[in-house]
Coordinates of C-alpha atoms in Angstrom, one line a residue:
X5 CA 0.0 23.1 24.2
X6 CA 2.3 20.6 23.0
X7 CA 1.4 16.6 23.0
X8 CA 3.4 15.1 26.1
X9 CA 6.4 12.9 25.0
X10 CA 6.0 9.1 24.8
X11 CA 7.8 7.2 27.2
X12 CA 10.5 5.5 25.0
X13 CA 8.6 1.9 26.1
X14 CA 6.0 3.1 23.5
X15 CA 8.3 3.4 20.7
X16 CA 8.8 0.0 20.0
X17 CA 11.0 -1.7 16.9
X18 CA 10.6 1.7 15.4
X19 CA 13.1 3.3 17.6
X20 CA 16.2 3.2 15.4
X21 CA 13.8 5.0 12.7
X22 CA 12.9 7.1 14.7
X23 CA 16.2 8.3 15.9
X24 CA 17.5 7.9 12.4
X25 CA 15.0 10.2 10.8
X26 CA 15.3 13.1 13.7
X27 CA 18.9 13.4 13.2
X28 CA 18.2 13.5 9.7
X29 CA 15.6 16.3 10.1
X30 CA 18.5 18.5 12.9
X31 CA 20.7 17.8 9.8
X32 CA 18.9 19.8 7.6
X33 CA 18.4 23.0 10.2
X34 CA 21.1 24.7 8.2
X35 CA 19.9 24.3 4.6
X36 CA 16.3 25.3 5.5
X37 CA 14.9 28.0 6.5
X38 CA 12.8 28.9 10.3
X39 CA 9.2 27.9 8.6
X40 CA 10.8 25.0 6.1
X41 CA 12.3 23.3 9.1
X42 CA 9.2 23.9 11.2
X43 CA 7.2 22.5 8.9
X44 CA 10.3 19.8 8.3
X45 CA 10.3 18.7 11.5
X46 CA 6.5 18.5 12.3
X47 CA 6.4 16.0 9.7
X48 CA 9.5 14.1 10.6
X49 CA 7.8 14.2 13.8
X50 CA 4.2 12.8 12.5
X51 CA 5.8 9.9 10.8
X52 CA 7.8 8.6 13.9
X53 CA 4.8 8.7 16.2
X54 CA 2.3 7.2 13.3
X55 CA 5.3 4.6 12.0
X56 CA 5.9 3.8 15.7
X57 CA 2.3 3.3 16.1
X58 CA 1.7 0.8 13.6
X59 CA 4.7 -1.1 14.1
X60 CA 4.7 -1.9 18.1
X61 CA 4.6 -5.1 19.0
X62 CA 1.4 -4.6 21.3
X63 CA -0.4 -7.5 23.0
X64 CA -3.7 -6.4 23.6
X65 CA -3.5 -7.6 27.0
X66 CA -0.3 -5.3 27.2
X67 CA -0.3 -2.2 29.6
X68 CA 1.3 -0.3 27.3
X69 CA -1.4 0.2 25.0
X70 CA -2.7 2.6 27.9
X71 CA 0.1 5.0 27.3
X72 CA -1.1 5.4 23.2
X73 CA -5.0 5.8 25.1
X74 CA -3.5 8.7 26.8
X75 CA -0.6 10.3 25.1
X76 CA -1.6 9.7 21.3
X77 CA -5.3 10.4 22.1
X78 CA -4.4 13.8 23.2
X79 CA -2.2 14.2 20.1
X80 CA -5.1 13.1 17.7
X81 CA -7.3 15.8 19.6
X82 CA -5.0 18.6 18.7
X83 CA -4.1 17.3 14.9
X84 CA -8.4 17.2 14.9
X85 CA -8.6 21.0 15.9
X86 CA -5.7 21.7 13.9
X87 CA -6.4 20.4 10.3
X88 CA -10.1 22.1 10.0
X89 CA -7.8 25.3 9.8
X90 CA -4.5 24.5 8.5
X91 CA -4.0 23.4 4.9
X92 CA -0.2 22.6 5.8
X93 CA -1.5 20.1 8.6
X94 CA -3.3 18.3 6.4
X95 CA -0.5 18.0 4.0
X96 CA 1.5 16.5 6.6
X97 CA -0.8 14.1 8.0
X98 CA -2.0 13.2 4.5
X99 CA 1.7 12.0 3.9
X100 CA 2.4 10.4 7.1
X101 CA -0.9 8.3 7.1
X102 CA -0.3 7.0 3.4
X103 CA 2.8 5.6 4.3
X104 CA 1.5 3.1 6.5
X105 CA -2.5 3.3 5.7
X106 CA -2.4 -0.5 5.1
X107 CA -0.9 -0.8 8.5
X108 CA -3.4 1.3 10.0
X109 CA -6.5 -0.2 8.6
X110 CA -4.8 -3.9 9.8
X111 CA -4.7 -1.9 13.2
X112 CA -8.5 -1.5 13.2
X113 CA -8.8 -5.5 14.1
X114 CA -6.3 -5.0 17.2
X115 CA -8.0 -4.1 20.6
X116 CA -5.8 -1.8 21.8
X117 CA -4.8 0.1 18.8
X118 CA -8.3 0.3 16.9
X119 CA -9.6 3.5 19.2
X120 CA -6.5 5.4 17.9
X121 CA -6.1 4.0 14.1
X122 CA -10.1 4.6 13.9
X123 CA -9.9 8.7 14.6
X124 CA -6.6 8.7 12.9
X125 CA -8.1 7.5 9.7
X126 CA -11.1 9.7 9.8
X127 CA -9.5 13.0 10.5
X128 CA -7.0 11.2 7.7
X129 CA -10.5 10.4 5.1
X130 CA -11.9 14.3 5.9
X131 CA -8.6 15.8 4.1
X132 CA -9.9 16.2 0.4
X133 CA -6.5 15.4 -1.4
X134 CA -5.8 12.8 -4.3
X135 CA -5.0 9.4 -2.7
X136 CA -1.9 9.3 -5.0
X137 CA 1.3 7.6 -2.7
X138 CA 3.2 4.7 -1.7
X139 CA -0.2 2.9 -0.5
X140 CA -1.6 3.3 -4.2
X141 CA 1.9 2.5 -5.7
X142 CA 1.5 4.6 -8.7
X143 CA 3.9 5.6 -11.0
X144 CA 5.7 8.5 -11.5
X145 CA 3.4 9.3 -14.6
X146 CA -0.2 10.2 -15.1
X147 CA -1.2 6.1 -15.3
X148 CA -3.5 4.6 -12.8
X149 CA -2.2 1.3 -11.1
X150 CA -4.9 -1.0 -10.5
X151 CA -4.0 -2.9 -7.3
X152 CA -3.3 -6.3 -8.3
X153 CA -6.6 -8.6 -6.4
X154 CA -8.8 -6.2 -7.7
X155 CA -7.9 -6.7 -11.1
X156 CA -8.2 -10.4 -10.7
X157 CA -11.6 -9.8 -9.4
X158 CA -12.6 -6.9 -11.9
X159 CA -11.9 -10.0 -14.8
X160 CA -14.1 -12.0 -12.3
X161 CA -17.0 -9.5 -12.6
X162 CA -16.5 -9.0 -16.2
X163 CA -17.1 -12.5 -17.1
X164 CA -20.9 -12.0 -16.8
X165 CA -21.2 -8.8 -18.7
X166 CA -21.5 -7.4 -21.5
X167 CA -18.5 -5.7 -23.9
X168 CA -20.2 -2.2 -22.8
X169 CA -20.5 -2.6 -19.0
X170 CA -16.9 -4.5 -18.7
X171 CA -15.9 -1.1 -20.3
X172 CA -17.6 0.3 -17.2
X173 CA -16.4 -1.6 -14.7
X174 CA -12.6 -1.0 -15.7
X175 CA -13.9 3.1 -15.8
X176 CA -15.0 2.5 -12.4
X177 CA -12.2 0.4 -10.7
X178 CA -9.8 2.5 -12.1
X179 CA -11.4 5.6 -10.4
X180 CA -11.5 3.8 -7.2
X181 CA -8.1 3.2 -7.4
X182 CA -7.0 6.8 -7.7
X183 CA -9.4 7.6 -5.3
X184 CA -9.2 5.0 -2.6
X185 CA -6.2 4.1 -0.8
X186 CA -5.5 0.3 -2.3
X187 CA -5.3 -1.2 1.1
X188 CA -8.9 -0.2 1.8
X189 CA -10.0 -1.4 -1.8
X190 CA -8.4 -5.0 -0.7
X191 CA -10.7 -5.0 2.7
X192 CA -14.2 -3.7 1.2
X193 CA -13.0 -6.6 -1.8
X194 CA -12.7 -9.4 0.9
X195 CA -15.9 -9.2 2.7
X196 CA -18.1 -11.1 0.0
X197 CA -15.5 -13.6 -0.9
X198 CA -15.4 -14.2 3.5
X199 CA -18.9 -13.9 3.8
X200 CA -19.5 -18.0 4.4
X201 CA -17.1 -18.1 7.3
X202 CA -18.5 -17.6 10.5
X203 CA -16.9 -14.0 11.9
X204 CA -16.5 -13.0 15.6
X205 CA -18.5 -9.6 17.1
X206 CA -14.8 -7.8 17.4
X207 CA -14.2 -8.5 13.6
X208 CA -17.5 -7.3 12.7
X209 CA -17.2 -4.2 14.4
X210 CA -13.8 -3.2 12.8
X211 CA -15.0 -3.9 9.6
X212 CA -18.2 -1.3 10.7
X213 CA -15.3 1.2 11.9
X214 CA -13.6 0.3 8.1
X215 CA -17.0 1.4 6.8
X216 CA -17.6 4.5 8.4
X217 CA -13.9 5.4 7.3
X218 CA -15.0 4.5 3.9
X219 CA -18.0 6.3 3.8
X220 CA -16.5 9.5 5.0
X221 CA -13.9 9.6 2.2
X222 CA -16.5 9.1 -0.5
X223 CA -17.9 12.0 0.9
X224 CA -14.9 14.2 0.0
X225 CA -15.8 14.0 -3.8
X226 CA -17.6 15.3 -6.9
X227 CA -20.5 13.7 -8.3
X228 CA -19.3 12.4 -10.8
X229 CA -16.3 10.5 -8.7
X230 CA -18.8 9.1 -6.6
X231 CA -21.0 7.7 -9.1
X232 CA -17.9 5.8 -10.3
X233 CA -17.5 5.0 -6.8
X234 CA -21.0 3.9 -6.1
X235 CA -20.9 1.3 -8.7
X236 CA -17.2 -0.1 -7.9
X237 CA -18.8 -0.4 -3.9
X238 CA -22.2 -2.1 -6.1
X239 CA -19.4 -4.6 -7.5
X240 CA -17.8 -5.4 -4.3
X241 CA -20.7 -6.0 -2.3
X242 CA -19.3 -4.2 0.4
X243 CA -22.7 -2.2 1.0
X244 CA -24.9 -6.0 1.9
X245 CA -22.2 -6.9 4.2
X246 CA -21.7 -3.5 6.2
X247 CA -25.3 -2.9 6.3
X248 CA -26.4 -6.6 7.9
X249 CA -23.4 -7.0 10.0
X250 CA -24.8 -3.4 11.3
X251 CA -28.3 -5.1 12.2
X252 CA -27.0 -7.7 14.9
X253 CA -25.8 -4.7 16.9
X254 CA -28.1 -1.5 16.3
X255 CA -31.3 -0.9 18.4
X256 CA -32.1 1.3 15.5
X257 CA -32.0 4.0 18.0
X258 CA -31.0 7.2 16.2
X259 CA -29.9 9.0 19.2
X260 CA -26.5 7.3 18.8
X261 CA -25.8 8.2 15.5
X262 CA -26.9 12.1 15.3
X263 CA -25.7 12.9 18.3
X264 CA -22.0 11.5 17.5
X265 CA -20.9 11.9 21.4
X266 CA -19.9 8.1 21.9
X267 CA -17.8 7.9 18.7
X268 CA -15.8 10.9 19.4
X269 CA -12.6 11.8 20.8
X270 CA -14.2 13.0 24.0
X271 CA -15.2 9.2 24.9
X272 CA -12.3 8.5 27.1
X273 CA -13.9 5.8 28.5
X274 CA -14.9 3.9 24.9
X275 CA -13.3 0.7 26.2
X276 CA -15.9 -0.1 28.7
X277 CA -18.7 1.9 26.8
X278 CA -21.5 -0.8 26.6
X279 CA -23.6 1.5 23.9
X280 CA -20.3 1.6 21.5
X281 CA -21.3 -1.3 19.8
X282 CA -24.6 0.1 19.2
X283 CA -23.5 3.3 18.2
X284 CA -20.9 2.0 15.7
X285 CA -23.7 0.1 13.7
X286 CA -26.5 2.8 14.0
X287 CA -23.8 5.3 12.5
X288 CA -23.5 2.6 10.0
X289 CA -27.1 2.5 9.1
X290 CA -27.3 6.6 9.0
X291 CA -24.7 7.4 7.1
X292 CA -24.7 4.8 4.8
X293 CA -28.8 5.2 3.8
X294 CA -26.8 9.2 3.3
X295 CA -24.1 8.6 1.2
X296 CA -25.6 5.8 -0.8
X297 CA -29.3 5.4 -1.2
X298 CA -29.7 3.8 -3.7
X299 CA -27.5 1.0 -2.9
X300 CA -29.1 0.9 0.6
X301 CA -32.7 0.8 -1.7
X302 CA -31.4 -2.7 -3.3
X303 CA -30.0 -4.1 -0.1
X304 CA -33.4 -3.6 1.9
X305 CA -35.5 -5.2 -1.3
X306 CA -33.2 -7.7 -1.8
X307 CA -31.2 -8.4 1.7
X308 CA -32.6 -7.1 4.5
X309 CA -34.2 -10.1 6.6
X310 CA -38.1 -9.8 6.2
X311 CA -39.1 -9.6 9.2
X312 CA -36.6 -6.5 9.8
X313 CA -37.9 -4.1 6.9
X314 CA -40.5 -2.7 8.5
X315 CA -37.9 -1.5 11.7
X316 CA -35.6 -0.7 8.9
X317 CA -38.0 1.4 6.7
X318 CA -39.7 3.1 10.4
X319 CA -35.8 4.1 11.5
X320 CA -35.5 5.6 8.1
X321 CA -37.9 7.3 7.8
X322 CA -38.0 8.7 11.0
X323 CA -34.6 9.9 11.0
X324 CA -32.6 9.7 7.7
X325 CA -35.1 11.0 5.1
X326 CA -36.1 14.1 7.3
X327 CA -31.8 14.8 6.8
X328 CA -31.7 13.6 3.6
X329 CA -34.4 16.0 2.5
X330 CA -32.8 19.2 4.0
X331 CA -29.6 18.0 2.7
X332 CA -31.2 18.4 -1.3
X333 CA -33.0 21.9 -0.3
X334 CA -29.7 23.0 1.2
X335 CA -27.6 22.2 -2.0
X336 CA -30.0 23.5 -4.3
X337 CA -30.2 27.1 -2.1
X338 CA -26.5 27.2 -1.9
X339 CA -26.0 26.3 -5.4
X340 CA -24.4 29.4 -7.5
X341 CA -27.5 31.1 -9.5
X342 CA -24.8 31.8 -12.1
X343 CA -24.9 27.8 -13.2
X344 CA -28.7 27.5 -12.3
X345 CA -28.9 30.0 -15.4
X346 CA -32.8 31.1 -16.1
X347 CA -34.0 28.2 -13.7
X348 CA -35.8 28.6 -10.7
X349 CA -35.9 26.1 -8.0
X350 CA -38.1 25.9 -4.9
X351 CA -38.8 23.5 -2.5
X352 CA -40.1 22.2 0.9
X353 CA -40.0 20.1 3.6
X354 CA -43.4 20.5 4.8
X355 CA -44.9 19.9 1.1
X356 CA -41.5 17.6 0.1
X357 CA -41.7 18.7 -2.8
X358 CA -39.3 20.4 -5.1
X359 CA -40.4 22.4 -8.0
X360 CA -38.3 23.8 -11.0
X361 CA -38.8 26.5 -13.9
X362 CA -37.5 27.2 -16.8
X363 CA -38.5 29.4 -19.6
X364 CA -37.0 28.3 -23.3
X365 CA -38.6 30.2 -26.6
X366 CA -41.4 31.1 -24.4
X367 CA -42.1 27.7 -23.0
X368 CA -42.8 27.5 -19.7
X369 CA -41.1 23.9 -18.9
X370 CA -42.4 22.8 -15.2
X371 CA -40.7 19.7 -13.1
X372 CA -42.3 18.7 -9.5
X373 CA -40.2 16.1 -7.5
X374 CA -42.3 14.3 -4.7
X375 CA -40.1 12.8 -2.6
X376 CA -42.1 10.1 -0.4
X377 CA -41.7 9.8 3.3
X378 CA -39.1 6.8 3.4
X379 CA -37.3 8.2 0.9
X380 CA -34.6 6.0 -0.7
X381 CA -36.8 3.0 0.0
X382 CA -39.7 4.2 -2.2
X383 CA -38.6 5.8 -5.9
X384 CA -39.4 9.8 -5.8
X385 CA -42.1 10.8 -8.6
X386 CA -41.3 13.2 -11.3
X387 CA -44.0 15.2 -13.0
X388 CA -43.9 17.7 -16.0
X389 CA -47.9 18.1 -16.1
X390 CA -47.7 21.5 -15.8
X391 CA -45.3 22.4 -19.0
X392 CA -46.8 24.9 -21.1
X393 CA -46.3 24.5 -25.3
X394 CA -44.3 21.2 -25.1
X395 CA -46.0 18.2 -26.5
X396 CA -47.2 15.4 -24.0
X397 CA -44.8 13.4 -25.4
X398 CA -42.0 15.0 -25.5
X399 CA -42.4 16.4 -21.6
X400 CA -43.6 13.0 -20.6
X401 CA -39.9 12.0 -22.0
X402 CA -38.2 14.3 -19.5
X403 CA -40.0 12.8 -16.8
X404 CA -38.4 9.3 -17.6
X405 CA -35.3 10.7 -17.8
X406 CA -35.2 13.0 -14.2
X407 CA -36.3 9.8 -12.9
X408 CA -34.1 7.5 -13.9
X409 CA -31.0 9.6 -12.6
X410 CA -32.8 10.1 -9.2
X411 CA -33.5 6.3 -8.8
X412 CA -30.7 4.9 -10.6
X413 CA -29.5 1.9 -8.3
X414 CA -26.7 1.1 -10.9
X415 CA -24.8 4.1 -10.6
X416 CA -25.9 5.3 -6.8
X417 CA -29.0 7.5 -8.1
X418 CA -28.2 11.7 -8.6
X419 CA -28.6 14.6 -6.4
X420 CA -31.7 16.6 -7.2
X421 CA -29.9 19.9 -8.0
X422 CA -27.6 17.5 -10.3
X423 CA -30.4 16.0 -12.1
X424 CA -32.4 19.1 -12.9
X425 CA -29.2 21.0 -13.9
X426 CA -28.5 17.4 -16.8
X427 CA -32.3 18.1 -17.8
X428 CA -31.8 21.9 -18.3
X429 CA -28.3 21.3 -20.5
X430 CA -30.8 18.0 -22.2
X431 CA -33.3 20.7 -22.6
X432 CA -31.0 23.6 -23.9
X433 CA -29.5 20.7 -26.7
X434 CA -33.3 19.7 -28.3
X435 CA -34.5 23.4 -28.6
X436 CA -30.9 23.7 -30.7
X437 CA -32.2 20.8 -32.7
X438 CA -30.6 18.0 -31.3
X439 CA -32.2 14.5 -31.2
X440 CA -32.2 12.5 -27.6
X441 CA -31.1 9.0 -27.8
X442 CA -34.4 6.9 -27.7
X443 CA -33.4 4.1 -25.3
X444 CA -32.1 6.6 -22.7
X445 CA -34.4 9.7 -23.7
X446 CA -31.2 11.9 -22.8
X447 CA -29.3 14.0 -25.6
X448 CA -26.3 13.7 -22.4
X449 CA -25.5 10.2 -21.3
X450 CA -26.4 10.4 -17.6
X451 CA -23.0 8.9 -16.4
X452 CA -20.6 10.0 -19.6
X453 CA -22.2 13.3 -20.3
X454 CA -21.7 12.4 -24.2
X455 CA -23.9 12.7 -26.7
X456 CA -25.6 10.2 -29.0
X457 CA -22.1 8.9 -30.7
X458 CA -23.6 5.5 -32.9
X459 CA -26.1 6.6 -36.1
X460 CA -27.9 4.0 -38.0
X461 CA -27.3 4.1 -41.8
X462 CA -31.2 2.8 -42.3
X463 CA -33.0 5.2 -40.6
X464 CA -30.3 7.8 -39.3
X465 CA -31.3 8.1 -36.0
X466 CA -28.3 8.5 -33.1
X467 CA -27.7 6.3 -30.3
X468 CA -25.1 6.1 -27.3
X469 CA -23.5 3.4 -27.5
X470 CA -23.8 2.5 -24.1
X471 CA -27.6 2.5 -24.5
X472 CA -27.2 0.4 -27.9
X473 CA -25.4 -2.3 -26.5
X474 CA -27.8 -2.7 -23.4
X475 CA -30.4 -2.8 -25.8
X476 CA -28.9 -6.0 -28.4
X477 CA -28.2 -7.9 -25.1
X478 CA -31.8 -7.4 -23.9
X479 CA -33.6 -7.8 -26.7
X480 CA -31.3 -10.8 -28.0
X481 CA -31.0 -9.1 -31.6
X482 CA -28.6 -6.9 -33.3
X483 CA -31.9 -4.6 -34.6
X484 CA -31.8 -1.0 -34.9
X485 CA -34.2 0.2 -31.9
X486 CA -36.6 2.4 -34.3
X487 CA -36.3 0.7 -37.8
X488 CA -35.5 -3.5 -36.5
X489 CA -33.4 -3.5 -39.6
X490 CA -30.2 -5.4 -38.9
X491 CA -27.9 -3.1 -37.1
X492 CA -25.3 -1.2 -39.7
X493 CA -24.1 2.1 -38.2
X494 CA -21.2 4.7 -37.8
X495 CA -19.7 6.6 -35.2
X496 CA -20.1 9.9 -35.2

């Protein structure tokens, strides 16, 4: 059935637009046709609510902000239905939320709007369009606008590295930039720099619900997005902040996060929910530890409060690795075995262990992937012992390298099934006679996917250049890694 109408005490200052843009919308009944004008007027009708929602003048000690808690409620339950079926639904409500996302994430910190900007946004960050509109203030070309504070804080960040990883960083915030609406950016940006000042429960908790919003849009991307995305979140910070503020609430009780019934829709009585709180931060813990392990890995060795670990690494492992386990085995079984090629991959979650094949000239390459029990605290272990007609050395190599992309904490580490399919194309290139860089051990940079583009004139061998340069600023010289001739090369 259709929403109920709002009382016109609920529209606000944005009457007048309102009005203005339905008698634009009855206008245009003759120049459209029955499903144009449908469609026409549903999101006429979608910007007026979410425009008039933003823009009332609530008090939070206002009645009014019970008739959004009962009317818009039920309009965000039927728009939730409606867009895991509808792609035109999600157009429209992708449009209408852009429009005023920065006023909807500002609504998060009001008390009587945060309920209904909170499920708005989410069923908003589930819709897997490009974040290209007014919020993002792009340009009417191809050209990514970097929002104005973050490039003042991506030269910040650049001061302390090197030529290389400033090349990175600009990679990366640009790709949060198309990907993240810019008003989010400037929140998940501020949290460090307010980080001294003492913040109230209520402020802490919208940031949490910001989170979870964030989380669940980085979600909706490739894997090669989010590793971009992973590393601009590493810049901001954002991941130390969110996952401690999450500690002074959570009981680290997974019960409130996996069974989700407190932060849904059906909660109509959230505002005098005592276990919201707690449920907010647990969901926090869970699906951050999901989305980004790796960064969760560094926070726990390096944040978390001491004498918290151990209740840290126990609620891990007790509930997130078990998911994050089946999660891998799912992707690999549902992986095409059209891009798996020749391989064969196996694994369990009694063993927890994941074992792949591959046959190449009548080699019979072997990988195991043990994946310990508080999996993404510990590192997984990659072995190749069981490769048949590869010398130790060489097989020894591809261990490093399936390693390092599982348990990269720069970069947000790599899916399994994504890190065996990079060894397999690695694999494929040396058997055609390509050499791997030496620093990396990869033919295919794990991030670019390019292959070794610097050659030393001495001794010829092939570098990326991204692995060249972190080499001269760890070592302190400009030597060739192999030769330690005084570094003379050419692109190639």
């Amino acid at each position: 059935p259709p929403a109920p109408s709002l009382p016109p005490s609920a529209i606000g200052t944005a009457d007048e637009e309102a009005n203005t843009e339905t008698t634009t919308a009855i206008d245009a009944e003759e120049k459209l046709s029955p499903p144009e004008y449908y469609q026409e007027g549903q999101l006429t009708c979608l910007n007026s609510l979410i425009k008039s929602f933003t823009k009332g003048n609530w008090r939070d000690d206002n009645d009014d902000s019970s008739i959004w808690h009962e009317k818009f409620i039920f309009l965000l339950r039927t728009l939730e239905n409606k867009t895991k079926t509808s792609s035109s639904i999600q157009i429209l409500l992708h449009e209408s939320v852009m429009f005023v996302a920065a006023e909807l994430f500002q609504s998060l910190y009001s008390h009587s709007k945060q309920w209904c900007a909170f499920h708005l946004l989410r069923i908003f960050a589930t819709i897997s369009l490009s974040y290209d509109s007014p919020d993002n203030n792009n340009d009417s070309d191809t050209s990514i606008t970097i929002p104005q504070e973050s490039q003042q804080r991506l030269q910040q960040w650049k001061t302390t590295a090197i030529e290389e990883d400033a090349e990175d960083m600009t990679d990366d915030v640009i790709v949060a930039s198309q990907c993240l609406p810019h008003s989010l950016m400037h929140h998940l940006e501020s949290w460090v720099e307010d980080d001294n000042v003492s913040i109230d429960p209520f402020t802490s908790l919208a940031r949490l619900l910001t989170w979870i919003i964030a989380l669940d849009i980085f979600d909706t991307f490739t894997i090669e997005q989010r590793h971009s995305l992973s590393s601009y979140i590493r810049l901001t910070g954002a991941t130390n902040v969110a996952m401690s503020s999450a500690l002074h609430f959570t009981s680290l009780d997974a019960k409130e996060a996996s069974s989700g019934e407190v932060l849904s829709l059906s909660n109509e009585n959230y505002a005098n929910d005592a276990t919201l709180p707690c449920a907010i931060a647990t969901t926090v813990l869970y699906k951050t530890t999901k989305c980004l392990p790796t960064l969760v890995k560094s926070w726990w060795g390096d944040v978390c409060p001491k004498k918290l670990r151990s209740s840290v690494c126990d609620f891990i492992k007790g509930y997130v690795a078990p998911d994050l386990l089946k999660k891998e085995l799912m992707t690999i079984s549902s992986g095409g075995e059209q891009e798996l090629g020749e391989m064969v991959v196996t694994g369990s979650c009694v063993s927890r262990e994941v074992i792949a094949t591959y046959v190449q000239d009548e080699c019979q390459l072997s990988v195991t992937i043990r994946i310990p029990p508080t999996f993404p605290l510990r590192n997984v272990e990659v072995d190749c012992a069981k490769t048949l007609g590869i010398p130790e050395k060489q097989y020894r190599r591809w261990a490093l390298l399936i390693n390092r992309m599982l348990n990269n904490n720069r970069h947000g580490g790599t899916p399994i099934r994504d890190a065996l399919l990079l060894w397999k194309q690695n694999v494929d290139k040396e058997f055609e006679g390509v050499e791997p860089c030496v620093v990396c051990y990869s033919v295919l940079c794990v991030k670019t996917r390019v292959m070794p583009n610097l050659e030393c004139k001495t001794c010829k061998n092939r570098f990326h250049s991204s692995c060249l340069f972190k080499w001269f600023q760890s070592s302190g010289k400009s030597q060739c890694v192999l030769c330690q001739q005084p570094w003379s090369g050419v692109k190639v």
